[in-house]
Short mmCIF file of C-alpha atoms in Angstrom, two decimals:
data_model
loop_
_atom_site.label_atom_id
_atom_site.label_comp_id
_atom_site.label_asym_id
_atom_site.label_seq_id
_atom_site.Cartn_x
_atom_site.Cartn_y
_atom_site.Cartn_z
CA UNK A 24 15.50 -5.81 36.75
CA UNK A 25 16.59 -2.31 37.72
CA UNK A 26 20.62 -3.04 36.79
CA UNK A 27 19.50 -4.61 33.48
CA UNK A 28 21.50 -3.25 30.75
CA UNK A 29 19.98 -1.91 27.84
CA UNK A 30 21.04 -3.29 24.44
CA UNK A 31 19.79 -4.71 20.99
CA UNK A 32 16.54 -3.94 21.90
CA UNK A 33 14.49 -5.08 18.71
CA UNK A 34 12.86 -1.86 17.53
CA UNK A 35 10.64 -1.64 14.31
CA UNK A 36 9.13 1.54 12.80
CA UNK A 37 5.36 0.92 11.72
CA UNK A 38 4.19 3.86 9.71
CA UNK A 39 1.89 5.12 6.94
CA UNK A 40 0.04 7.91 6.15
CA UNK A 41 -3.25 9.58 7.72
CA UNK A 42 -5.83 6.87 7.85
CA UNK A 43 -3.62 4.09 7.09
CA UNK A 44 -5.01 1.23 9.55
CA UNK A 45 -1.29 1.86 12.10
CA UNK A 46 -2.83 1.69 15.45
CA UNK A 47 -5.20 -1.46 14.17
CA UNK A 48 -2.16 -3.36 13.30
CA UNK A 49 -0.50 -2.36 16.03
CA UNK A 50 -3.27 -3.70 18.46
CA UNK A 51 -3.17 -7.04 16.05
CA UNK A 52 0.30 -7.20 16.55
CA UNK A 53 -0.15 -7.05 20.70
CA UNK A 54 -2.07 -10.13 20.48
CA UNK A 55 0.63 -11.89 18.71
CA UNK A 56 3.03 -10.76 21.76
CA UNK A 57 5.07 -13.64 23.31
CA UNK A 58 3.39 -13.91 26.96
CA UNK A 59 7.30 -13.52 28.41
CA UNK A 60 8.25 -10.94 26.27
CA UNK A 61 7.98 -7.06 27.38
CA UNK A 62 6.78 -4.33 24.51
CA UNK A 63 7.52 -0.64 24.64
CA UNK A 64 5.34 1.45 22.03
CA UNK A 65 6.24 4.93 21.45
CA UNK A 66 3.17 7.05 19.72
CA UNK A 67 2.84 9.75 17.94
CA UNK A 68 0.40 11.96 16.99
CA UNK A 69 0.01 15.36 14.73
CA UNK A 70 -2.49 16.94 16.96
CA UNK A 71 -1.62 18.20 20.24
CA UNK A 72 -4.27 16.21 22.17
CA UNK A 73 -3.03 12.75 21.66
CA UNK A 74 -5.84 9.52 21.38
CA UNK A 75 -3.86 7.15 19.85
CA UNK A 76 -2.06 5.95 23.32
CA UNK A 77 -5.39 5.95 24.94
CA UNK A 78 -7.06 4.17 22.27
CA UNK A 79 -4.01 1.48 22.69
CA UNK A 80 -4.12 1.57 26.46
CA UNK A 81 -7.49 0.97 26.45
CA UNK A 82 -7.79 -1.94 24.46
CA UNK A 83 -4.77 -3.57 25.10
CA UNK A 84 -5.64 -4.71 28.85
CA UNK A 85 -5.63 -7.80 27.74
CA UNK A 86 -1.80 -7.74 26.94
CA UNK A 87 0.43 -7.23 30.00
CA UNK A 88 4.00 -6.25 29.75
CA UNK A 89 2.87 -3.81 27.50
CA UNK A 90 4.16 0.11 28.26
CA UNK A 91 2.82 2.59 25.84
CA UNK A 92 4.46 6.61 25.60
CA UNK A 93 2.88 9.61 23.83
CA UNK A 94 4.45 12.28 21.89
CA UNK A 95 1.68 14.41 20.84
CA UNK A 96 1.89 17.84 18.60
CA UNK A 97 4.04 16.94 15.10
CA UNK A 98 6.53 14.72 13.98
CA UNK A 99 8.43 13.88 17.40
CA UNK A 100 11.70 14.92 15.60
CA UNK A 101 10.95 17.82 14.04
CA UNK A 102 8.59 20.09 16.17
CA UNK A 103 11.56 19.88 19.11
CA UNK A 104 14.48 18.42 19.03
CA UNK A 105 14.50 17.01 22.07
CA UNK A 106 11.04 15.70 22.21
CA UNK A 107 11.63 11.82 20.72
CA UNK A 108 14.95 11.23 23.20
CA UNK A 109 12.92 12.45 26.20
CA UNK A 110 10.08 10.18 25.13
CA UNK A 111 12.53 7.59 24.25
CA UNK A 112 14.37 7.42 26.70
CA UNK A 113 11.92 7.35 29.86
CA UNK A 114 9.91 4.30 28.03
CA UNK A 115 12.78 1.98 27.46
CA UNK A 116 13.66 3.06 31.09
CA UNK A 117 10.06 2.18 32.45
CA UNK A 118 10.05 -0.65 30.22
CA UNK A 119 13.08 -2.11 29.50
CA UNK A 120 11.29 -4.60 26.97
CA UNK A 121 12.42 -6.88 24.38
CA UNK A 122 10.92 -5.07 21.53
CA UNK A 123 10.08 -1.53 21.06
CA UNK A 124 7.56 -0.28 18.39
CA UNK A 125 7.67 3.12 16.71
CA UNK A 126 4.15 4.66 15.82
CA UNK A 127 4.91 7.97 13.94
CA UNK A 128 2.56 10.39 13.30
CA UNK A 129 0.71 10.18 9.34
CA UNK A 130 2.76 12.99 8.86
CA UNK A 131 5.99 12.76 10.01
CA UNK A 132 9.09 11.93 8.48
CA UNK A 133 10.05 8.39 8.87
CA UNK A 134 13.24 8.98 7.37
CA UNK A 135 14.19 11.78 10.47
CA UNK A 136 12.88 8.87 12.81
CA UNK A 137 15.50 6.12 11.52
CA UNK A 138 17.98 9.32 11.88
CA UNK A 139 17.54 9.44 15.52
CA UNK A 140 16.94 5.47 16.47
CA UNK A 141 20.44 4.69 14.80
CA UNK A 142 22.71 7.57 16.37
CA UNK A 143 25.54 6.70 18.54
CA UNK A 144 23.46 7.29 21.66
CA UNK A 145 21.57 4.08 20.56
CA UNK A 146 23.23 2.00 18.26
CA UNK A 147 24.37 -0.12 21.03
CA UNK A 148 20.60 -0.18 23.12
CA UNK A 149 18.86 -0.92 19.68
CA UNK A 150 18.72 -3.65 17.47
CA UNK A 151 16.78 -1.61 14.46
CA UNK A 152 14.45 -4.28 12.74
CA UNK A 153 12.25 -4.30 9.36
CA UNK A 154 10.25 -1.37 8.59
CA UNK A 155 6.61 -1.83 7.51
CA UNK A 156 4.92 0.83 5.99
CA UNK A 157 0.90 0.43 5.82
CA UNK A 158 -1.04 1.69 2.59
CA UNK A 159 -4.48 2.12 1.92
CA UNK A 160 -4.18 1.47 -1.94
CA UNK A 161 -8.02 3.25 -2.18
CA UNK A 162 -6.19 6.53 -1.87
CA UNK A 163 -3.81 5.85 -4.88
CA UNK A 164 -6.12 7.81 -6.99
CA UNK A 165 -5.58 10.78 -4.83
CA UNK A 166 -3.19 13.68 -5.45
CA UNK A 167 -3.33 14.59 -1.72
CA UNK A 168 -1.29 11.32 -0.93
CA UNK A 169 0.26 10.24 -4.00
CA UNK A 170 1.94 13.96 -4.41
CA UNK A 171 2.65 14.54 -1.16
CA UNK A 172 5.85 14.24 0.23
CA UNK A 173 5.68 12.42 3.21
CA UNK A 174 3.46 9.70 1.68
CA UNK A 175 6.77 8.69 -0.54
CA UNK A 176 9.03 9.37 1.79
CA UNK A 177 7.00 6.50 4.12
CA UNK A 178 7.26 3.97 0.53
CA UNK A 179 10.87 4.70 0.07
CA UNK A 180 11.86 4.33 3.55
CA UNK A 181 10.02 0.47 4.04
CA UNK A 182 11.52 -2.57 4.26
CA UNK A 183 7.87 -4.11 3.70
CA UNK A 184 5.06 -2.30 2.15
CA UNK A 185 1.64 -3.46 3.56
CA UNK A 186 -1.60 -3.34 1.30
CA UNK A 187 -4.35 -2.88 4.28
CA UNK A 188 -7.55 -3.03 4.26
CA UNK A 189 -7.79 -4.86 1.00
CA UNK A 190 -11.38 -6.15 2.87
CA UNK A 191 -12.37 -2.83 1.23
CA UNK A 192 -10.84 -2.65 -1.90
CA UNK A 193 -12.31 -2.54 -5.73
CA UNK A 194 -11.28 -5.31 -7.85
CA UNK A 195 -7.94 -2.65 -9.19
CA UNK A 196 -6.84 -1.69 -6.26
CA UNK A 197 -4.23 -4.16 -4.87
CA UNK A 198 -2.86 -3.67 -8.95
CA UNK A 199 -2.30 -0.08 -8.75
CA UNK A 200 -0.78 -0.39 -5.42
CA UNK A 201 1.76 -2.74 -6.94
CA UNK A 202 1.80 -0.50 -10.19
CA UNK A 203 2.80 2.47 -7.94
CA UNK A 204 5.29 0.95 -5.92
CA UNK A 205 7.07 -0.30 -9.17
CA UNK A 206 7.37 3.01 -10.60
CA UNK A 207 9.78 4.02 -7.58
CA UNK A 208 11.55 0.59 -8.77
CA UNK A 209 10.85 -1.10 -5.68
CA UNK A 210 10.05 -5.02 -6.04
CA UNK A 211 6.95 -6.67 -6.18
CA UNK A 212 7.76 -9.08 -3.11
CA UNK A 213 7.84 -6.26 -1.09
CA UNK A 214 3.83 -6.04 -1.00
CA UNK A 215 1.91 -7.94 1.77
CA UNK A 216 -1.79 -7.57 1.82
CA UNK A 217 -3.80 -7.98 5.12
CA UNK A 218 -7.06 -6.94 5.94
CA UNK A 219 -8.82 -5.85 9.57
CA UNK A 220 -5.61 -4.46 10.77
CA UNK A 221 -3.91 -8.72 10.61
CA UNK A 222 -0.65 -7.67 10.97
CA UNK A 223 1.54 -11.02 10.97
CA UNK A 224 4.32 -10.76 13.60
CA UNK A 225 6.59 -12.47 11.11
CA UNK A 226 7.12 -9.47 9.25
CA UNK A 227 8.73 -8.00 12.22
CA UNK A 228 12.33 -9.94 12.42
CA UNK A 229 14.61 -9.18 10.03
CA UNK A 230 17.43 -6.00 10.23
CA UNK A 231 16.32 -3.34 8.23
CA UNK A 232 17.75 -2.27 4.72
CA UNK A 233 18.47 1.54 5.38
CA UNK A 234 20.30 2.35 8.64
CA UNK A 235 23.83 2.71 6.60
CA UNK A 236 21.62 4.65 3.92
CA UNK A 237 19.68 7.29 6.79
CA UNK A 238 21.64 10.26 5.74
CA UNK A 239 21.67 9.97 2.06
CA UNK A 240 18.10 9.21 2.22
CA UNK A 241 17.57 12.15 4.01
CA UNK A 242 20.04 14.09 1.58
CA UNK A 243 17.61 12.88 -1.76
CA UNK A 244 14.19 13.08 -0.20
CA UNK A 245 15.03 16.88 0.71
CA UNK A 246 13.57 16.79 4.43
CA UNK A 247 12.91 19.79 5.58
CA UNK A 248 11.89 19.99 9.08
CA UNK A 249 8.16 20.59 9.77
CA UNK A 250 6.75 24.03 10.54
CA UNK A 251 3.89 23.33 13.02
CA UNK A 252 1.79 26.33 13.93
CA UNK A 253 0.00 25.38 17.55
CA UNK A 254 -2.30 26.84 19.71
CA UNK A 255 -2.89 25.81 23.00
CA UNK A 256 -6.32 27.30 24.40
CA UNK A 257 -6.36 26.38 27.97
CA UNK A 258 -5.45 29.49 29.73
CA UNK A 259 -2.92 32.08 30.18
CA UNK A 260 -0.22 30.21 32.40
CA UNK A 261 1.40 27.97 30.83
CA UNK A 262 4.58 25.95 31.83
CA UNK A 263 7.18 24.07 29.45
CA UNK A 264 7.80 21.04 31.52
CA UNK A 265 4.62 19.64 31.33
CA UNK A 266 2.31 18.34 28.16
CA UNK A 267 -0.82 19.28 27.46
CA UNK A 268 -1.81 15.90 27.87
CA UNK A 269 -0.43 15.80 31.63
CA UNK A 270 -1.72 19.41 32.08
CA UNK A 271 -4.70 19.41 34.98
CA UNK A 272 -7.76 20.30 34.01
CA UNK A 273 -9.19 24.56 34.37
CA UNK A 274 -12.13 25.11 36.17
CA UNK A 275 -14.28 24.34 32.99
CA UNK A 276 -13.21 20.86 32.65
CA UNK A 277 -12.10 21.48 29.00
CA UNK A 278 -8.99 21.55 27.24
CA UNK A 279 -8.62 22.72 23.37
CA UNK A 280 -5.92 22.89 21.17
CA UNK A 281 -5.34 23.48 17.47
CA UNK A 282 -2.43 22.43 15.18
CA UNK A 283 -1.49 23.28 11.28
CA UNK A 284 1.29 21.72 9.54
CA UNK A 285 1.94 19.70 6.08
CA UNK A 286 -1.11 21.23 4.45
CA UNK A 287 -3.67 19.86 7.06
CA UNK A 288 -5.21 21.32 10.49
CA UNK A 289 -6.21 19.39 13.81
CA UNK A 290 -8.10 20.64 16.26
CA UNK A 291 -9.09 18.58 19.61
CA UNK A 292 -10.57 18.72 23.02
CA UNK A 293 -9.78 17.25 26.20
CA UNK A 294 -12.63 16.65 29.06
CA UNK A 295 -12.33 16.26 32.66
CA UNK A 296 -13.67 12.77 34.04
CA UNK A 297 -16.78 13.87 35.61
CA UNK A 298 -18.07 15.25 32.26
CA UNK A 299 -20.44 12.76 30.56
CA UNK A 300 -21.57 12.99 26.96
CA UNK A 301 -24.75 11.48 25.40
CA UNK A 302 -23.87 9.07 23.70
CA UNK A 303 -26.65 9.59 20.91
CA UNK A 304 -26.42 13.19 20.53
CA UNK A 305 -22.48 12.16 20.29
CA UNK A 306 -22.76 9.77 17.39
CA UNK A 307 -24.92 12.14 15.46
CA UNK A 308 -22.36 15.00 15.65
CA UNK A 309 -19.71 12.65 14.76
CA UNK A 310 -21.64 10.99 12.06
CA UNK A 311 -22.40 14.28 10.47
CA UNK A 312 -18.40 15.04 10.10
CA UNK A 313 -16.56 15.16 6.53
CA UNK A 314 -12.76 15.36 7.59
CA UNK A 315 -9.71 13.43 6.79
CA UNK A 316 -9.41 11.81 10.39
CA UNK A 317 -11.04 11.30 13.67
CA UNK A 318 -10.24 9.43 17.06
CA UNK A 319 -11.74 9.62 20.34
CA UNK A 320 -12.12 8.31 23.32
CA UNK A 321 -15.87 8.97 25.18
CA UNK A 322 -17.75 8.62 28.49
CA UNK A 323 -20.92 8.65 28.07
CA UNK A 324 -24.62 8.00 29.37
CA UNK A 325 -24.72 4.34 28.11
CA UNK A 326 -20.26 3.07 28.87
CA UNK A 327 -17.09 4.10 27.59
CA UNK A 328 -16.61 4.41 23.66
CA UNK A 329 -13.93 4.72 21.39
CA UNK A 330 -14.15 5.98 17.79
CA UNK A 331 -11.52 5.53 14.96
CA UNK A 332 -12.58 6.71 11.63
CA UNK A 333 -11.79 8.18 7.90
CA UNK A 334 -13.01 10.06 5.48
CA UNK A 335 -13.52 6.66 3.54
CA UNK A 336 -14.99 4.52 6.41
CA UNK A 337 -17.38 7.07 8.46
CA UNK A 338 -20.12 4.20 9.42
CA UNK A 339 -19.86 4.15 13.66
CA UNK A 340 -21.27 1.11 14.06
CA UNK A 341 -18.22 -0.19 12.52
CA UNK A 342 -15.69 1.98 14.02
CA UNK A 343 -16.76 2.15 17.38
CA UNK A 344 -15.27 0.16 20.27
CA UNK A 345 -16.91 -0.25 23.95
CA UNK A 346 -13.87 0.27 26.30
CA UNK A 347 -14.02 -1.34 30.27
CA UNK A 348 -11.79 1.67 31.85
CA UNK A 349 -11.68 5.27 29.94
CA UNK A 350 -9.73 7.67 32.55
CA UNK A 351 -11.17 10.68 30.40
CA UNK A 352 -13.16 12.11 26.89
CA UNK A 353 -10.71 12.71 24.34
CA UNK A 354 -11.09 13.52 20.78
CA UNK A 355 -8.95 14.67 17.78
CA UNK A 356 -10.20 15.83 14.19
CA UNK A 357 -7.42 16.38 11.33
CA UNK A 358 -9.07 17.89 8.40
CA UNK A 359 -8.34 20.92 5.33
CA UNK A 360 -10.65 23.26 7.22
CA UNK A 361 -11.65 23.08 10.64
CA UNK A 362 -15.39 24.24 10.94
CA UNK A 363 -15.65 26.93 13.65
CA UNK A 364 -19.48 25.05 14.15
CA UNK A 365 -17.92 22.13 15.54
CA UNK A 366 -16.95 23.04 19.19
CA UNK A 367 -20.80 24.17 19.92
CA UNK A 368 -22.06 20.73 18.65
CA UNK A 369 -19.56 18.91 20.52
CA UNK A 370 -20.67 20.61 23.40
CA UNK A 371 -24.29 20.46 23.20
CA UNK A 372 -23.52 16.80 23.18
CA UNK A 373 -22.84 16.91 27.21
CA UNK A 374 -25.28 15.61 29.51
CA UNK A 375 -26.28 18.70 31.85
#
């Protein structure tokens, strides 16, 4: 296993905007995995405290052969170059699977991710497969996706453009979706609609469209790489070798950090193990929240929790999962305007 060459390693991009349902197909998709086969899955997240491979870890223990890597703070190939090869690179080493997955962040560019996966470091280790790109055709009527960059860039850049959540959608929704994806003169057959995350594996074999296209894609998209504006507050020394993820914990158990970038701001906290929240006093604060995204991952007073919502699905009892294991609390909140209030509410929420 150790001398096994690396090489064609099926590899599919699965993006989509903020809120787009990526991590619940993704966890679909698991369940579909081959019992032989070995997945790598290699996450990423705007904010700097990353939930998304927690949130996978934790309720994929039902899948084995399945090896999951974080990139946390931006799109993984803009905020440092180096970032996605490092990533890369040590997960198909750990994992040497059969298929790799690439989660980017709502707000990267998918377009600088195909870059990088079809260099000449890997053309040779990866076999780069369809590219599905999830929309939730509910936010069609909204400027703040259908003007923003990004959001198009994800539509032009797909071999397969998912409808999700269409368990949710008005009667002219899955319409305008098509509507919208015509006026970029892409064809109708290139819509799938799936609802509760039901990924089919099927639309993951195929070679993608746009490796030969990556640069001129680039070139008439104008990418411009993103300018992230972070701020780690856990205390004065810092070191670059390490994550904040990875970092250990200060004497206060708590770990903040705060992001900007692409016209929206995260801000998220990490807490040390033996801090336990309410779990009542939890879903209140989080129920009382207006903002564009929120994941977490809680201990508290009655199990383990994990929350996944958006501005357009805030009910917990239907976004909240009851995890077995849950290492530590983790949560992340993208919004326009981060709410100086919040951090005293979250914290009131700990058991003393």
């Amino acid at each position: 296993m150790n001398n096994l060459k690396l090489s064609s390693i099926a590899t599919n991009i699965v993006t989509g905007f903020l809120g787009a349902g990526k991590t619940s197909a993704i966890l679909h998709l698991l369940k579909q995995k081959p019992a032989n086969e070995r997945w790598a899955i290699l996450v990423n997240e705007f904010g700097e405290i990353g939930v998304d491979g927690s949130l996978l870890e934790a309720q994929a223990l039902d899948s084995k052969n399945v090896f999951i890597q974080e990139v946390s703070g931006g799109c993984m190939c803009c905020s440092s170059g180096i970032t996605m090869p490092i990533a890369l690179n040590k997960l198909l080493k750990e994992a040497k699977p059969h298929r790799l997955l690439i989660e980017p962040t709502g707000l990267g560019h998918p377009i600088e991710v195909l870059k990088v996966l079809s260099n000449q470091y890997y053309k040779d280790v990866l076999s780069l497969e369809k590219t599905i790109t999830l929309v939730d055709a509910r936010n069609l009527a909204d400027k703040r996706y259908t003007e923003h960059v990004i959001f198009n860039q994800q539509l032009v850049i797909a071999d397969t453009i998912v409808g999700s959540k269409t368990d949710l959608y008005s009667a002219e929704d899955k319409q305008a979706l098509i509507n919208y994806v015509n006026v970029q003169a892409r064809m109708p057959e290139d819509i799938v609609f799936i609802e509760h995350g039901q990924l089919p594996i099927s639309l993951l074999a195929g070679k993608t469209q746009y490796v030969a296209q990556a640069s001129s894609l680039i070139k008439q998209a104008k990418v411009q790489p993103h300018k992230f504006k972070s701020s780690l507050l856990l205390n004065k020394k810092t070191t670059n070798n390490t994550t904040l993820n990875e970092k250990p914990f200060p004497e206060s158990g708590v770990i903040k950090a705060i992001n900007k970038g692409e016209g929206f701001q995260s801000i998220g906290w990490r807490f040390a193990a033996d801090k336990t929240f309410n779990r009542a006093k939890l879903n209140s604060f989080i129920a009382s929240l207006n903002v564009t995204r929120l994941k977490a991952v809680f201990i508290t007073n009655e199990g383990n929790f994990a929350y996944n919502l958006t501005e357009k699905e805030g009910n917990i009892a239907n976004n909240e999962v009851n995890l077995t294991e849950c290492n530590e609390s983790r949560i992340e909140i993208i919004c326009s305007e981060i709410d100086k209030a919040w951090e005293e509410e979250l914290l009131n929420c700990l058991n003393q």
